[in-house]
PDB file of C-alpha atoms in Angstrom:
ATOM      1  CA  UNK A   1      52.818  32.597 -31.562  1.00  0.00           C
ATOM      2  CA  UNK A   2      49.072  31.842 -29.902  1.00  0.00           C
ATOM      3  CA  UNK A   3      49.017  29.079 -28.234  1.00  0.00           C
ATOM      4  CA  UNK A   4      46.243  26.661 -28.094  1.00  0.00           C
ATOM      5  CA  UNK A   5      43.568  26.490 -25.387  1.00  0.00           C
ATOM      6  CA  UNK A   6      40.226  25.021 -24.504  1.00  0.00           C
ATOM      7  CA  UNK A   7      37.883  28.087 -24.258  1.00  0.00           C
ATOM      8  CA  UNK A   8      36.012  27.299 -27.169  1.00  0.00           C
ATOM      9  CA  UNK A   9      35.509  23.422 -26.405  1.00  0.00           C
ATOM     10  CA  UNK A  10      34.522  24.671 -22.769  1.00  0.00           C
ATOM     11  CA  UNK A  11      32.009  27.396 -24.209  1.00  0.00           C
ATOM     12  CA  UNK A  12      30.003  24.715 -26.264  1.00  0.00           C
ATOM     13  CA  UNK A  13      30.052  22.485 -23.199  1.00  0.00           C
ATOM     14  CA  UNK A  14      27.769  24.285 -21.067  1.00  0.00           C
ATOM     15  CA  UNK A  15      29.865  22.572 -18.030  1.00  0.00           C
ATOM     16  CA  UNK A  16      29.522  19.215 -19.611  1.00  0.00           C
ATOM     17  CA  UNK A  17      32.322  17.859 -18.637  1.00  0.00           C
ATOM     18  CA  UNK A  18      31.477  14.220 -20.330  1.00  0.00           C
ATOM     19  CA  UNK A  19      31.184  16.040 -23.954  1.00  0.00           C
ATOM     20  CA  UNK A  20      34.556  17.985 -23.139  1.00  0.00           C
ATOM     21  CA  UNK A  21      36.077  15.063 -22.647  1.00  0.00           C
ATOM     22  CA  UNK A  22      34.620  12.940 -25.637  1.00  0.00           C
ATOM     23  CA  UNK A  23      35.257  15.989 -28.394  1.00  0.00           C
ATOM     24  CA  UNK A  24      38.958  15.903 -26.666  1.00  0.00           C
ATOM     25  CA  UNK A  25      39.511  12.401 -27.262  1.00  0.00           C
ATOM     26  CA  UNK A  26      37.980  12.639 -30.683  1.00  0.00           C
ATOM     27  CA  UNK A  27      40.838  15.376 -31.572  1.00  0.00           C
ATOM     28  CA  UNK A  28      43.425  13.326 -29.928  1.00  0.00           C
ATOM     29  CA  UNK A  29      42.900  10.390 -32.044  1.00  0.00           C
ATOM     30  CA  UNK A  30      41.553  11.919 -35.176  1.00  0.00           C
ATOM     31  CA  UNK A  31      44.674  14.505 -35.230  1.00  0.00           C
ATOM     32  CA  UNK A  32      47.514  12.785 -35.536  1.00  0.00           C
ATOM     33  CA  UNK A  33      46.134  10.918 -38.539  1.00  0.00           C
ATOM     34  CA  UNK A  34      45.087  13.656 -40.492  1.00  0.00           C
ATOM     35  CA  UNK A  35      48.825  15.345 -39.744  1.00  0.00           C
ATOM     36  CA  UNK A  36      50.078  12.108 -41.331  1.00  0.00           C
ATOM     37  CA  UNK A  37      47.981  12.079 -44.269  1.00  0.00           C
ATOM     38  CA  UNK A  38      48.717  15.966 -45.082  1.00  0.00           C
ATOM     39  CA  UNK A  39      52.527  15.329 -44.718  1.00  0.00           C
ATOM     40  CA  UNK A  40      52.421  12.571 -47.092  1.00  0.00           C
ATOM     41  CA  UNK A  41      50.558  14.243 -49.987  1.00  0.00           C
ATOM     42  CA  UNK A  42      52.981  17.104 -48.937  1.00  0.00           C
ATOM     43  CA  UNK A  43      56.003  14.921 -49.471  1.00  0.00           C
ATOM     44  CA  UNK A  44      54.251  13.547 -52.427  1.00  0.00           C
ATOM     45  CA  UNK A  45      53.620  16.929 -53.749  1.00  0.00           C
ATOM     46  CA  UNK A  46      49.809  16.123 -53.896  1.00  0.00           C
ATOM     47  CA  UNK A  47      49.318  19.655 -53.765  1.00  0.00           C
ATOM     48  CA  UNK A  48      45.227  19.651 -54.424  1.00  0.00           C
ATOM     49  CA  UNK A  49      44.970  16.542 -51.844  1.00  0.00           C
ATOM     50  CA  UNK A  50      47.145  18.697 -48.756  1.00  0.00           C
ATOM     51  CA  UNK A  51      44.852  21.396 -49.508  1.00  0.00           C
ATOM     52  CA  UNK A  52      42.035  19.137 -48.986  1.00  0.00           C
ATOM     53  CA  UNK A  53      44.140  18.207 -45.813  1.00  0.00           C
ATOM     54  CA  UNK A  54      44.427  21.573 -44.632  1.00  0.00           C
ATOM     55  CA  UNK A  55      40.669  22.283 -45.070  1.00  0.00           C
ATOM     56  CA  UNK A  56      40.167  19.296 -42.253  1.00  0.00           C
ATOM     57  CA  UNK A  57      42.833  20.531 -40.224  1.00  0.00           C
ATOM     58  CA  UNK A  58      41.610  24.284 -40.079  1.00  0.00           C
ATOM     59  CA  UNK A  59      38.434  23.245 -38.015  1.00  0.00           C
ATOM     60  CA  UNK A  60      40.754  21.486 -35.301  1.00  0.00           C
ATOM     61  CA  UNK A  61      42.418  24.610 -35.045  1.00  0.00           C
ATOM     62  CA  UNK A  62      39.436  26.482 -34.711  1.00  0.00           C
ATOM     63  CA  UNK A  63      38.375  24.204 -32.432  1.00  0.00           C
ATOM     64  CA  UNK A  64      41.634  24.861 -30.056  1.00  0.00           C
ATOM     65  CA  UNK A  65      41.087  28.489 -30.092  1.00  0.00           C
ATOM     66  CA  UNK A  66      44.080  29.538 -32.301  1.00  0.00           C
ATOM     67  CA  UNK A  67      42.075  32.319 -34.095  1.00  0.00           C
ATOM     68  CA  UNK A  68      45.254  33.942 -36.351  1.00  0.00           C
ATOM     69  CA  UNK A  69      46.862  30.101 -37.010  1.00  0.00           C
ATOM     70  CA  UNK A  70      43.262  29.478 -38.163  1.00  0.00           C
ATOM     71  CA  UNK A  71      44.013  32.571 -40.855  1.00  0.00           C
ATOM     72  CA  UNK A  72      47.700  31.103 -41.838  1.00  0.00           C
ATOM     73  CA  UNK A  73      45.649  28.173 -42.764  1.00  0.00           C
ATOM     74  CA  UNK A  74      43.201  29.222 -45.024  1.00  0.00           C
ATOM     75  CA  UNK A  75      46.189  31.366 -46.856  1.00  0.00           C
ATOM     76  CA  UNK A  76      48.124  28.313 -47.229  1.00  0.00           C
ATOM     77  CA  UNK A  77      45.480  26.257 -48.307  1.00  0.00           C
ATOM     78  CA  UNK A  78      44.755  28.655 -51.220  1.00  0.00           C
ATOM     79  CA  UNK A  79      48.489  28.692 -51.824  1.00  0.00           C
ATOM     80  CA  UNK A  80      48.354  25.115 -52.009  1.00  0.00           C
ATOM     81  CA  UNK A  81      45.215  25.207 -54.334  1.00  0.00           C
ATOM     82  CA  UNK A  82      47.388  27.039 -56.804  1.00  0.00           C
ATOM     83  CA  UNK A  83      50.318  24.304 -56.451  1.00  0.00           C
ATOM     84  CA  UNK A  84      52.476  26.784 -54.112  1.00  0.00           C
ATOM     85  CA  UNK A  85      53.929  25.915 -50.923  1.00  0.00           C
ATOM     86  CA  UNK A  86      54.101  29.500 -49.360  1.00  0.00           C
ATOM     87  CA  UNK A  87      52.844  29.220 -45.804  1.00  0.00           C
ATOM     88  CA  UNK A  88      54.093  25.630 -45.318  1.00  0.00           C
ATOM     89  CA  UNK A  89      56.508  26.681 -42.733  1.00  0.00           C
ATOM     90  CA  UNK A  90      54.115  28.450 -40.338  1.00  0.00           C
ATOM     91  CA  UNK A  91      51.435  25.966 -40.829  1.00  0.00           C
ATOM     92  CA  UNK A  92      53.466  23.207 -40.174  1.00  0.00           C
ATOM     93  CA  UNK A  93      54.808  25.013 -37.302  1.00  0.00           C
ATOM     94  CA  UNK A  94      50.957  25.494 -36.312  1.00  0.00           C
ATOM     95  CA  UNK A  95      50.523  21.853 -36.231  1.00  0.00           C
ATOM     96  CA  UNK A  96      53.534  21.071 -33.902  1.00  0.00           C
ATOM     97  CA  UNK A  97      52.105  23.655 -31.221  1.00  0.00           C
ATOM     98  CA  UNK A  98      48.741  21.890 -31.706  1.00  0.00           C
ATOM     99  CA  UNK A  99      51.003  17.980 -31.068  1.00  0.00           C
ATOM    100  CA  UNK A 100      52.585  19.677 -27.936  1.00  0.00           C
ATOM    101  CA  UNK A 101      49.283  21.006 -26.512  1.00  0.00           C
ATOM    102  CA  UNK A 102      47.110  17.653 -27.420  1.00  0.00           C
ATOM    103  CA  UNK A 103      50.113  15.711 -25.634  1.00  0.00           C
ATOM    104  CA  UNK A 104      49.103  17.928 -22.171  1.00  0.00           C
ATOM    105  CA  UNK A 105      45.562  16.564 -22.439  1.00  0.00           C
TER     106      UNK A 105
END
C-alpha cells in the first residue's frame, strides 16, 4: 500500500517552512477528530453522515500524497451514499497508515 508523504505540502510551500509546519499541525489536530466522528456515524450506521465524513477525509489524504487511497475513498464514499459498506476495510485501513505517519510528525 502507498504510504503517505509530504511532497505535496512541501510543493505548495515554496520552502516556507513556517506554513509547512502550520498546515501540519492543522492535520494533526483536525485528523483525529474527523476519524472519530466518521467511526461513530459508521458504528451508528449513519451511512449519508460517514459519507459526508469521508468527503472531509479525502482532502487530508490528498493532502499526504496518497494518490490511489485518495481513489478507494471516493469509491467508498459513493458506496456509502447508496447505504453500502464496500470499501470500509481499505479505507479504514487508509486512515490507520495516515495515524501512523501523522504520529512521525
Amino acid at each position: 500500500m502507498e504510504q503517505p508523504n509530504l511532497s505535496y505540502i512541501e510543493s505548495m510551500s515554496g520552502g516556507d517552512k513556517a506554513f509547512e509546519e502550520k498546515l501540519i499541525g492543522i492535520i494533526q489536530k483536525e485528523f483525529p477528530e474527523e476519524k472519530q466522528v466518521y467511526f461513530d456515524n459508521i458504528t451508528a450506521s449513519n451511512f449519508k453522515e460517514a459519507a459526508e465524513n469521508v468527503h472531509k477525509l479525502k482532502h487530508k489524504i490528498s493532502i499526504l500524497g496518497l494518490v490511489k487511497s485518495y481513489e478507494v475513498a471516493v469509491n467508498y464514499e459513493d458506496h456509502l451514499i447508496e447505504n453500502s459498506t464496500d470499501g470500509r476495510d481499505d479505507f479504514e485501513a487508509i486512515l490507520q497508515i495516515m495515524t501512523d505517519f501523522l504520529k512521525t510528525l
